[in-house]
Amino acid sequence: MSFGTFMERLHPSWINRMPTKPLGFGHDGIAPGSGVGVELRGAFRVGTSTINYSVYNTNGPRIKTPEGVEPGEAGMLTFNNLIDNNNSRAFGGRLGILPFVNNSTEFGVSFYSTAKAGDTDSVYENLGANLFALDFSFVKQLAGLGGIVDVKSQYNKSKVDNMIYAVEETPGDFENLIFDNNSNSFYAQLSYRPTMSGSDFISKLEFVTRYSTLRTPEGAGWEVNKKEYSYGLNYWISWRSLIKLNYQSITGEGGHDTADNFDQKGLYLHWAIGF
């Protein structure tokens, strides 16, 4: 299923220029990555431009509740809904436009919507969710820079119907969590590979940097406001195998479960191979 481009096209380890995903994707992310259902996709030409599209119907997301295995994450959507938990479906799609004949640039817009995310016959059954995304891609070999410039970005917005969640903080002690269930995330990535260099070693190097953010509802048990800065140097052994050296810094504030600010730094060495 297509919601933006990162999870569908870019997250495989030998395609992703970083060892990690941007904030907002993957575990506890706000963007769907896959679903059980049906999808129709295609592309057509309009003059010198190319337009691609996809529309799909899936089981849809499930809402986490205080009665579940992660009560502190009540109100969060989870998209690994292999078995439908209600009789509703999620509908979504993406429209991509490549305006230039060389297909170097693409603009995309996505939506994802469901009228019911809760379990059948539960008080959460009729909680609806609407998600929206904008994505951008530019990939081109520029003679003036002596190599390939690759720019990627995506903005995600999630809106879930509001609900009061009675979370048991300690045995017999309940707290009502009331919050506007809106989340958003963003990432932008820039990479450069000097493919026109006369040196075989240098032409296989790639310099990459990424910035991403994640903001989840204020007052939720899973409230966060994070920023990520990452810098990397990759070496392409072949078109489907590369070694990544990456430094990553994530700073931000936690909410209900994290009283203090946090500062996470990491150095990653990753060898990725595509099959």
PDB file of C-alpha atoms in Angstrom:
ATOM      1  CA  MET A   1       0.000   0.000   0.000  1.00  0.00           C
ATOM      2  CA  SER A   2       1.200   3.504  -0.805  1.00  0.00           C
ATOM      3  CA  PHE A   3       1.236   6.129   1.922  1.00  0.00           C
ATOM      4  CA  GLY A   4       3.961   8.502   0.925  1.00  0.00           C
ATOM      5  CA  THR A   5       7.070   6.812  -0.423  1.00  0.00           C
ATOM      6  CA  PHE A   6       9.410   5.920   2.438  1.00  0.00           C
ATOM      7  CA  MET A   7       7.891   2.669   3.716  1.00  0.00           C
ATOM      8  CA  GLU A   8       7.063   1.375   0.245  1.00  0.00           C
ATOM      9  CA  ARG A   9      10.123   2.374  -1.768  1.00  0.00           C
ATOM     10  CA  LEU A  10      12.919   3.437   0.556  1.00  0.00           C
ATOM     11  CA  HIS A  11      12.892   1.493   3.833  1.00  0.00           C
ATOM     12  CA  PRO A  12      14.599  -1.752   2.637  1.00  0.00           C
ATOM     13  CA  SER A  13      18.043  -1.692   4.233  1.00  0.00           C
ATOM     14  CA  TRP A  14      19.961  -1.652   0.946  1.00  0.00           C
ATOM     15  CA  ILE A  15      17.868   1.269  -0.361  1.00  0.00           C
ATOM     16  CA  ASN A  16      17.590   3.310   2.837  1.00  0.00           C
ATOM     17  CA  ARG A  17      20.712   5.487   2.973  1.00  0.00           C
ATOM     18  CA  MET A  18      20.693   5.338   6.792  1.00  0.00           C
ATOM     19  CA  PRO A  19      20.803   2.308   9.130  1.00  0.00           C
ATOM     20  CA  THR A  20      17.637   3.564  10.866  1.00  0.00           C
ATOM     21  CA  LYS A  21      14.235   4.864   9.814  1.00  0.00           C
ATOM     22  CA  PRO A  22      13.254   8.527  10.224  1.00  0.00           C
ATOM     23  CA  LEU A  23      11.180   9.440  13.261  1.00  0.00           C
ATOM     24  CA  GLY A  24       7.501   8.610  12.749  1.00  0.00           C
ATOM     25  CA  PHE A  25       8.101   5.378  10.811  1.00  0.00           C
ATOM     26  CA  GLY A  26       8.311   1.792  11.985  1.00  0.00           C
ATOM     27  CA  HIS A  27       7.600   0.722  15.567  1.00  0.00           C
ATOM     28  CA  ASP A  28       5.226   3.186  17.273  1.00  0.00           C
ATOM     29  CA  GLY A  29       5.227   5.285  14.111  1.00  0.00           C
ATOM     30  CA  ILE A  30       2.265   7.302  12.875  1.00  0.00           C
ATOM     31  CA  ALA A  31       2.487   6.266   9.195  1.00  0.00           C
ATOM     32  CA  PRO A  32       1.117   2.925   7.910  1.00  0.00           C
ATOM     33  CA  GLY A  33       3.570   0.637   6.196  1.00  0.00           C
ATOM     34  CA  SER A  34       1.459  -2.284   5.019  1.00  0.00           C
ATOM     35  CA  GLY A  35      -2.034  -3.740   5.245  1.00  0.00           C
ATOM     36  CA  VAL A  36      -4.118  -6.786   4.384  1.00  0.00           C
ATOM     37  CA  GLY A  37      -6.476  -5.988   1.507  1.00  0.00           C
ATOM     38  CA  VAL A  38      -6.568  -5.163  -2.176  1.00  0.00           C
ATOM     39  CA  GLU A  39      -4.841  -2.437  -4.148  1.00  0.00           C
ATOM     40  CA  LEU A  40      -5.055  -1.044  -7.670  1.00  0.00           C
ATOM     41  CA  ARG A  41      -2.157   0.902  -9.093  1.00  0.00           C
ATOM     42  CA  GLY A  42      -0.945   2.191 -12.418  1.00  0.00           C
ATOM     43  CA  ALA A  43       0.585   5.081 -14.339  1.00  0.00           C
ATOM     44  CA  PHE A  44      -0.057   7.111 -17.473  1.00  0.00           C
ATOM     45  CA  ARG A  45       1.481   9.948 -19.476  1.00  0.00           C
ATOM     46  CA  VAL A  46       0.133  13.463 -19.832  1.00  0.00           C
ATOM     47  CA  GLY A  47       2.278  15.269 -22.348  1.00  0.00           C
ATOM     48  CA  THR A  48       5.851  15.159 -21.051  1.00  0.00           C
ATOM     49  CA  SER A  49       4.712  14.331 -17.498  1.00  0.00           C
ATOM     50  CA  THR A  50       4.051  10.988 -15.827  1.00  0.00           C
ATOM     51  CA  ILE A  51       1.281  10.438 -13.297  1.00  0.00           C
ATOM     52  CA  ASN A  52       1.173   7.352 -11.085  1.00  0.00           C
ATOM     53  CA  TYR A  53      -1.628   6.367  -8.737  1.00  0.00           C
ATOM     54  CA  SER A  54      -2.720   3.754  -6.235  1.00  0.00           C
ATOM     55  CA  VAL A  55      -5.983   3.127  -4.378  1.00  0.00           C
ATOM     56  CA  TYR A  56      -6.527   0.423  -1.772  1.00  0.00           C
ATOM     57  CA  ASN A  57      -8.934  -1.095   0.732  1.00  0.00           C
ATOM     58  CA  THR A  58      -7.439  -2.822   3.812  1.00  0.00           C
ATOM     59  CA  ASN A  59      -8.373  -4.144   7.248  1.00  0.00           C
ATOM     60  CA  GLY A  60      -7.326  -0.791   8.615  1.00  0.00           C
ATOM     61  CA  PRO A  61      -5.602   0.146  11.880  1.00  0.00           C
ATOM     62  CA  ARG A  62      -6.426  -0.881  15.434  1.00  0.00           C
ATOM     63  CA  ILE A  63      -6.608   1.579  18.337  1.00  0.00           C
ATOM     64  CA  LYS A  64      -4.634   0.734  21.468  1.00  0.00           C
ATOM     65  CA  THR A  65      -6.739   0.881  24.652  1.00  0.00           C
ATOM     66  CA  PRO A  66      -6.183   0.858  28.448  1.00  0.00           C
ATOM     67  CA  GLU A  67      -7.410  -2.748  28.497  1.00  0.00           C
ATOM     68  CA  GLY A  68      -4.700  -3.858  26.073  1.00  0.00           C
ATOM     69  CA  VAL A  69      -1.153  -5.091  26.621  1.00  0.00           C
ATOM     70  CA  GLU A  70       0.248  -1.522  26.412  1.00  0.00           C
ATOM     71  CA  PRO A  71      -2.198   0.638  28.406  1.00  0.00           C
ATOM     72  CA  GLY A  72       0.238   3.545  28.495  1.00  0.00           C
ATOM     73  CA  GLU A  73      -0.133   3.825  24.714  1.00  0.00           C
ATOM     74  CA  ALA A  74      -3.923   4.169  24.787  1.00  0.00           C
ATOM     75  CA  GLY A  75      -5.060   6.176  21.780  1.00  0.00           C
ATOM     76  CA  MET A  76      -2.165   5.146  19.532  1.00  0.00           C
ATOM     77  CA  LEU A  77      -2.893   3.495  16.199  1.00  0.00           C
ATOM     78  CA  THR A  78      -1.227   0.197  15.357  1.00  0.00           C
ATOM     79  CA  PHE A  79      -1.220  -0.881  11.718  1.00  0.00           C
ATOM     80  CA  ASN A  80      -0.281  -4.572  12.072  1.00  0.00           C
ATOM     81  CA  ASN A  81      -3.939  -5.580  11.890  1.00  0.00           C
ATOM     82  CA  LEU A  82      -3.655  -8.966  10.172  1.00  0.00           C
ATOM     83  CA  ILE A  83      -7.085 -10.050  11.430  1.00  0.00           C
ATOM     84  CA  ASP A  84      -9.847  -7.479  11.096  1.00  0.00           C
ATOM     85  CA  ASN A  85     -11.042  -6.349  14.540  1.00  0.00           C
ATOM     86  CA  ASN A  86     -14.316  -4.860  13.263  1.00  0.00           C
ATOM     87  CA  ASN A  87     -16.483  -4.762  10.164  1.00  0.00           C
ATOM     88  CA  SER A  88     -14.989  -1.517   8.899  1.00  0.00           C
ATOM     89  CA  ARG A  89     -12.260  -1.026   6.320  1.00  0.00           C
ATOM     90  CA  ALA A  90      -9.626   1.594   5.673  1.00  0.00           C
ATOM     91  CA  PHE A  91      -9.508   3.340   2.317  1.00  0.00           C
ATOM     92  CA  GLY A  92      -6.466   5.088   1.001  1.00  0.00           C
ATOM     93  CA  GLY A  93      -4.401   6.040  -1.974  1.00  0.00           C
ATOM     94  CA  ARG A  94      -1.583   8.082  -3.399  1.00  0.00           C
ATOM     95  CA  LEU A  95      -1.200  10.323  -6.444  1.00  0.00           C
ATOM     96  CA  GLY A  96       2.300  11.020  -7.747  1.00  0.00           C
ATOM     97  CA  ILE A  97       3.272  13.546 -10.424  1.00  0.00           C
ATOM     98  CA  LEU A  98       6.607  13.518 -12.260  1.00  0.00           C
ATOM     99  CA  PRO A  99       6.426  16.787 -14.215  1.00  0.00           C
ATOM    100  CA  PHE A 100       9.656  16.506 -16.226  1.00  0.00           C
ATOM    101  CA  VAL A 101      10.429  14.182 -19.101  1.00  0.00           C
ATOM    102  CA  ASN A 102      13.572  12.865 -17.374  1.00  0.00           C
ATOM    103  CA  ASN A 103      11.510  11.786 -14.316  1.00  0.00           C
ATOM    104  CA  SER A 104      14.044  13.390 -11.972  1.00  0.00           C
ATOM    105  CA  THR A 105      11.400  15.032  -9.769  1.00  0.00           C
ATOM    106  CA  GLU A 106       8.259  13.656  -8.123  1.00  0.00           C
ATOM    107  CA  PHE A 107       5.568  15.228  -5.966  1.00  0.00           C
ATOM    108  CA  GLY A 108       3.126  12.979  -4.130  1.00  0.00           C
ATOM    109  CA  VAL A 109       0.023  13.288  -1.969  1.00  0.00           C
ATOM    110  CA  SER A 110      -1.527  10.443   0.062  1.00  0.00           C
ATOM    111  CA  PHE A 111      -4.586   9.831   2.236  1.00  0.00           C
ATOM    112  CA  TYR A 112      -5.715   7.021   4.534  1.00  0.00           C
ATOM    113  CA  SER A 113      -9.065   6.937   6.317  1.00  0.00           C
ATOM    114  CA  THR A 114     -11.188   4.618   8.436  1.00  0.00           C
ATOM    115  CA  ALA A 115     -14.502   5.159  10.224  1.00  0.00           C
ATOM    116  CA  LYS A 116     -13.809   2.529  12.901  1.00  0.00           C
ATOM    117  CA  ALA A 117     -10.512   1.643  14.571  1.00  0.00           C
ATOM    118  CA  GLY A 118     -11.785   0.015  17.776  1.00  0.00           C
ATOM    119  CA  ASP A 119     -12.887  -3.550  18.475  1.00  0.00           C
ATOM    120  CA  THR A 120     -16.464  -4.496  17.618  1.00  0.00           C
ATOM    121  CA  ASP A 121     -18.939  -3.787  20.468  1.00  0.00           C
ATOM    122  CA  SER A 122     -16.366  -1.853  22.484  1.00  0.00           C
ATOM    123  CA  VAL A 123     -16.702   1.805  23.514  1.00  0.00           C
ATOM    124  CA  TYR A 124     -13.828   2.516  21.106  1.00  0.00           C
ATOM    125  CA  GLU A 125     -15.442   0.892  18.050  1.00  0.00           C
ATOM    126  CA  ASN A 126     -16.532   4.116  16.344  1.00  0.00           C
ATOM    127  CA  LEU A 127     -13.257   5.979  16.733  1.00  0.00           C
ATOM    128  CA  GLY A 128     -12.320   7.139  13.255  1.00  0.00           C
ATOM    129  CA  ALA A 129      -8.906   8.105  11.908  1.00  0.00           C
ATOM    130  CA  ASN A 130      -7.729  10.227   8.997  1.00  0.00           C
ATOM    131  CA  LEU A 131      -4.137  10.388   7.809  1.00  0.00           C
ATOM    132  CA  PHE A 132      -2.508  12.608   5.202  1.00  0.00           C
ATOM    133  CA  ALA A 133       0.975  12.764   3.675  1.00  0.00           C
ATOM    134  CA  LEU A 134       3.000  14.866   1.250  1.00  0.00           C
ATOM    135  CA  ASP A 135       6.228  13.551  -0.289  1.00  0.00           C
ATOM    136  CA  PHE A 136       8.947  14.871  -2.586  1.00  0.00           C
ATOM    137  CA  SER A 137      11.832  13.283  -4.471  1.00  0.00           C
ATOM    138  CA  PHE A 138      14.611  14.656  -6.665  1.00  0.00           C
ATOM    139  CA  VAL A 139      17.331  12.413  -8.115  1.00  0.00           C
ATOM    140  CA  LYS A 140      19.684  13.619 -10.838  1.00  0.00           C
ATOM    141  CA  GLN A 141      23.314  13.490 -11.908  1.00  0.00           C
ATOM    142  CA  LEU A 142      24.559  17.081 -12.018  1.00  0.00           C
ATOM    143  CA  ALA A 143      27.666  17.698 -14.092  1.00  0.00           C
ATOM    144  CA  GLY A 144      28.442  20.881 -12.172  1.00  0.00           C
ATOM    145  CA  LEU A 145      28.694  18.869  -8.954  1.00  0.00           C
ATOM    146  CA  GLY A 146      30.318  15.847 -10.559  1.00  0.00           C
ATOM    147  CA  GLY A 147      27.824  13.336  -9.265  1.00  0.00           C
ATOM    148  CA  ILE A 148      24.311  12.305  -8.252  1.00  0.00           C
ATOM    149  CA  VAL A 149      22.249  14.433  -5.897  1.00  0.00           C
ATOM    150  CA  ASP A 150      19.350  12.657  -4.161  1.00  0.00           C
ATOM    151  CA  VAL A 151      16.776  14.610  -2.123  1.00  0.00           C
ATOM    152  CA  LYS A 152      13.875  12.947  -0.288  1.00  0.00           C
ATOM    153  CA  SER A 153      11.266  14.319   2.103  1.00  0.00           C
ATOM    154  CA  GLN A 154       7.861  13.406   3.535  1.00  0.00           C
ATOM    155  CA  TYR A 155       5.363  15.022   5.906  1.00  0.00           C
ATOM    156  CA  ASN A 156       2.785  12.885   7.759  1.00  0.00           C
ATOM    157  CA  LYS A 157      -0.300  14.046   9.630  1.00  0.00           C
ATOM    158  CA  SER A 158      -2.552  11.815  11.768  1.00  0.00           C
ATOM    159  CA  LYS A 159      -5.918  12.751  13.293  1.00  0.00           C
ATOM    160  CA  VAL A 160      -7.840  10.271  15.472  1.00  0.00           C
ATOM    161  CA  ASP A 161     -11.215  11.001  17.054  1.00  0.00           C
ATOM    162  CA  ASN A 162     -10.867  12.107  20.669  1.00  0.00           C
ATOM    163  CA  MET A 163     -11.732   9.831  23.583  1.00  0.00           C
ATOM    164  CA  ILE A 164     -11.262   9.731  27.366  1.00  0.00           C
ATOM    165  CA  TYR A 165      -8.920   6.873  28.289  1.00  0.00           C
ATOM    166  CA  ALA A 166      -9.081   5.640  31.908  1.00  0.00           C
ATOM    167  CA  VAL A 167      -5.563   4.285  32.484  1.00  0.00           C
ATOM    168  CA  GLU A 168      -4.721   2.370  35.672  1.00  0.00           C
ATOM    169  CA  GLU A 169      -1.524   4.014  36.937  1.00  0.00           C
ATOM    170  CA  THR A 170      -1.265   1.796  40.028  1.00  0.00           C
ATOM    171  CA  PRO A 171      -3.565  -1.040  41.116  1.00  0.00           C
ATOM    172  CA  GLY A 172      -6.978   0.504  41.728  1.00  0.00           C
ATOM    173  CA  ASP A 173      -5.800   4.040  40.874  1.00  0.00           C
ATOM    174  CA  PHE A 174      -7.110   5.294  37.528  1.00  0.00           C
ATOM    175  CA  GLU A 175      -6.252   8.478  35.656  1.00  0.00           C
ATOM    176  CA  ASN A 176      -8.386   9.891  32.851  1.00  0.00           C
ATOM    177  CA  LEU A 177      -6.214  10.898  29.905  1.00  0.00           C
ATOM    178  CA  ILE A 178      -7.870  13.574  27.770  1.00  0.00           C
ATOM    179  CA  PHE A 179      -6.009  14.917  24.744  1.00  0.00           C
ATOM    180  CA  ASP A 180      -6.416  16.058  21.154  1.00  0.00           C
ATOM    181  CA  ASN A 181      -5.265  12.975  19.277  1.00  0.00           C
ATOM    182  CA  ASN A 182      -3.226  14.690  16.569  1.00  0.00           C
ATOM    183  CA  SER A 183       0.299  13.647  15.553  1.00  0.00           C
ATOM    184  CA  ASN A 184       2.704  14.706  12.827  1.00  0.00           C
ATOM    185  CA  SER A 185       6.150  13.782  11.582  1.00  0.00           C
ATOM    186  CA  PHE A 186       8.556  15.032   8.925  1.00  0.00           C
ATOM    187  CA  TYR A 187      11.865  14.036   7.421  1.00  0.00           C
ATOM    188  CA  ALA A 188      14.218  15.480   4.829  1.00  0.00           C
ATOM    189  CA  GLN A 189      17.270  13.703   3.483  1.00  0.00           C
ATOM    190  CA  LEU A 190      20.089  14.802   1.191  1.00  0.00           C
ATOM    191  CA  SER A 191      22.738  12.541  -0.281  1.00  0.00           C
ATOM    192  CA  TYR A 192      25.546  13.082  -2.774  1.00  0.00           C
ATOM    193  CA  ARG A 193      27.605  10.498  -4.627  1.00  0.00           C
ATOM    194  CA  PRO A 194      30.594  11.674  -6.753  1.00  0.00           C
ATOM    195  CA  THR A 195      29.924   9.223  -9.576  1.00  0.00           C
ATOM    196  CA  MET A 196      31.842  11.319 -12.135  1.00  0.00           C
ATOM    197  CA  SER A 197      35.103  11.122 -10.195  1.00  0.00           C
ATOM    198  CA  GLY A 198      38.082   9.598 -11.969  1.00  0.00           C
ATOM    199  CA  SER A 199      38.778   7.486  -8.883  1.00  0.00           C
ATOM    200  CA  ASP A 200      36.875   4.214  -8.630  1.00  0.00           C
ATOM    201  CA  PHE A 201      37.035   4.350  -4.820  1.00  0.00           C
ATOM    202  CA  ILE A 202      35.741   7.930  -4.531  1.00  0.00           C
ATOM    203  CA  SER A 203      32.963   7.316  -7.051  1.00  0.00           C
ATOM    204  CA  LYS A 204      31.589   4.594  -4.771  1.00  0.00           C
ATOM    205  CA  LEU A 205      31.374   6.876  -1.733  1.00  0.00           C
ATOM    206  CA  GLU A 206      28.130   8.575  -0.735  1.00  0.00           C
ATOM    207  CA  PHE A 207      27.669  11.415   1.745  1.00  0.00           C
ATOM    208  CA  VAL A 208      24.253  11.633   3.403  1.00  0.00           C
ATOM    209  CA  THR A 209      22.475  13.717   6.019  1.00  0.00           C
ATOM    210  CA  ARG A 210      18.944  13.515   7.429  1.00  0.00           C
ATOM    211  CA  TYR A 211      16.688  15.577   9.659  1.00  0.00           C
ATOM    212  CA  SER A 212      13.423  14.258  11.075  1.00  0.00           C
ATOM    213  CA  THR A 213      10.832  15.192  13.690  1.00  0.00           C
ATOM    214  CA  LEU A 214       7.987  13.477  15.526  1.00  0.00           C
ATOM    215  CA  ARG A 215       5.312  15.148  17.608  1.00  0.00           C
ATOM    216  CA  THR A 216       2.554  13.112  19.286  1.00  0.00           C
ATOM    217  CA  PRO A 217      -0.437  14.329  21.343  1.00  0.00           C
ATOM    218  CA  GLU A 218       0.254  16.481  24.378  1.00  0.00           C
ATOM    219  CA  GLY A 219      -1.188  14.766  27.452  1.00  0.00           C
ATOM    220  CA  ALA A 220      -1.069  11.241  26.005  1.00  0.00           C
ATOM    221  CA  GLY A 221       0.896   8.491  27.738  1.00  0.00           C
ATOM    222  CA  TRP A 222       3.012   8.298  24.571  1.00  0.00           C
ATOM    223  CA  GLU A 223       3.553  12.050  24.189  1.00  0.00           C
ATOM    224  CA  VAL A 224       6.893  12.941  22.596  1.00  0.00           C
ATOM    225  CA  ASN A 225       8.442  15.877  20.798  1.00  0.00           C
ATOM    226  CA  LYS A 226      11.614  14.590  19.109  1.00  0.00           C
ATOM    227  CA  LYS A 227      14.173  15.829  16.619  1.00  0.00           C
ATOM    228  CA  GLU A 228      16.778  13.730  14.831  1.00  0.00           C
ATOM    229  CA  TYR A 229      20.009  14.801  13.126  1.00  0.00           C
ATOM    230  CA  SER A 230      21.961  12.119  11.283  1.00  0.00           C
ATOM    231  CA  TYR A 231      25.143  12.188   9.213  1.00  0.00           C
ATOM    232  CA  GLY A 232      26.589   9.310   7.272  1.00  0.00           C
ATOM    233  CA  LEU A 233      29.229   8.052   4.888  1.00  0.00           C
ATOM    234  CA  ASN A 234      28.347   5.075   2.697  1.00  0.00           C
ATOM    235  CA  TYR A 235      30.471   2.880   0.439  1.00  0.00           C
ATOM    236  CA  TRP A 236      28.700   1.117  -2.440  1.00  0.00           C
ATOM    237  CA  ILE A 237      30.225  -2.299  -3.055  1.00  0.00           C
ATOM    238  CA  SER A 238      27.699  -2.909  -5.841  1.00  0.00           C
ATOM    239  CA  TRP A 239      24.318  -1.553  -6.917  1.00  0.00           C
ATOM    240  CA  ARG A 240      22.625  -3.675  -4.205  1.00  0.00           C
ATOM    241  CA  SER A 241      25.218  -3.801  -1.442  1.00  0.00           C
ATOM    242  CA  LEU A 242      26.678  -1.004   0.676  1.00  0.00           C
ATOM    243  CA  ILE A 243      28.455  -0.353   3.959  1.00  0.00           C
ATOM    244  CA  LYS A 244      27.054   2.496   6.071  1.00  0.00           C
ATOM    245  CA  LEU A 245      28.817   4.495   8.784  1.00  0.00           C
ATOM    246  CA  ASN A 246      26.326   6.772  10.507  1.00  0.00           C
ATOM    247  CA  TYR A 247      26.202   9.143  13.480  1.00  0.00           C
ATOM    248  CA  GLN A 248      22.756   9.902  14.889  1.00  0.00           C
ATOM    249  CA  SER A 249      21.535  12.342  17.525  1.00  0.00           C
ATOM    250  CA  ILE A 250      17.936  12.403  18.819  1.00  0.00           C
ATOM    251  CA  THR A 251      16.861  15.047  21.303  1.00  0.00           C
ATOM    252  CA  GLY A 252      13.483  16.012  22.670  1.00  0.00           C
ATOM    253  CA  GLU A 253      10.960  15.895  25.440  1.00  0.00           C
ATOM    254  CA  GLY A 254       8.831  13.077  26.743  1.00  0.00           C
ATOM    255  CA  GLY A 255       5.383  13.460  28.181  1.00  0.00           C
ATOM    256  CA  HIS A 256       3.303  11.409  30.573  1.00  0.00           C
ATOM    257  CA  ASP A 257       5.881   8.644  31.061  1.00  0.00           C
ATOM    258  CA  THR A 258       9.064  10.716  30.679  1.00  0.00           C
ATOM    259  CA  ALA A 259       9.486  13.629  33.042  1.00  0.00           C
ATOM    260  CA  ASP A 260      12.838  14.862  31.749  1.00  0.00           C
ATOM    261  CA  ASN A 261      14.353  15.794  28.439  1.00  0.00           C
ATOM    262  CA  PHE A 262      16.320  13.101  26.666  1.00  0.00           C
ATOM    263  CA  ASP A 263      19.417  13.108  24.499  1.00  0.00           C
ATOM    264  CA  GLN A 264      20.256   9.933  22.586  1.00  0.00           C
ATOM    265  CA  LYS A 265      23.400   9.601  20.484  1.00  0.00           C
ATOM    266  CA  GLY A 266      24.598   6.617  18.520  1.00  0.00           C
ATOM    267  CA  LEU A 267      27.270   5.512  16.065  1.00  0.00           C
ATOM    268  CA  TYR A 268      26.181   2.793  13.617  1.00  0.00           C
ATOM    269  CA  LEU A 269      28.114   0.536  11.248  1.00  0.00           C
ATOM    270  CA  HIS A 270      25.840  -1.414   8.931  1.00  0.00           C
ATOM    271  CA  TRP A 271      26.403  -3.692   5.937  1.00  0.00           C
ATOM    272  CA  ALA A 272      23.258  -4.030   3.821  1.00  0.00           C
ATOM    273  CA  ILE A 273      22.662  -6.473   0.962  1.00  0.00           C
ATOM    274  CA  GLY A 274      19.625  -6.654  -1.289  1.00  0.00           C
ATOM    275  CA  PHE A 275      18.348  -9.929  -2.763  1.00  0.00           C
TER     276      PHE A 275
END
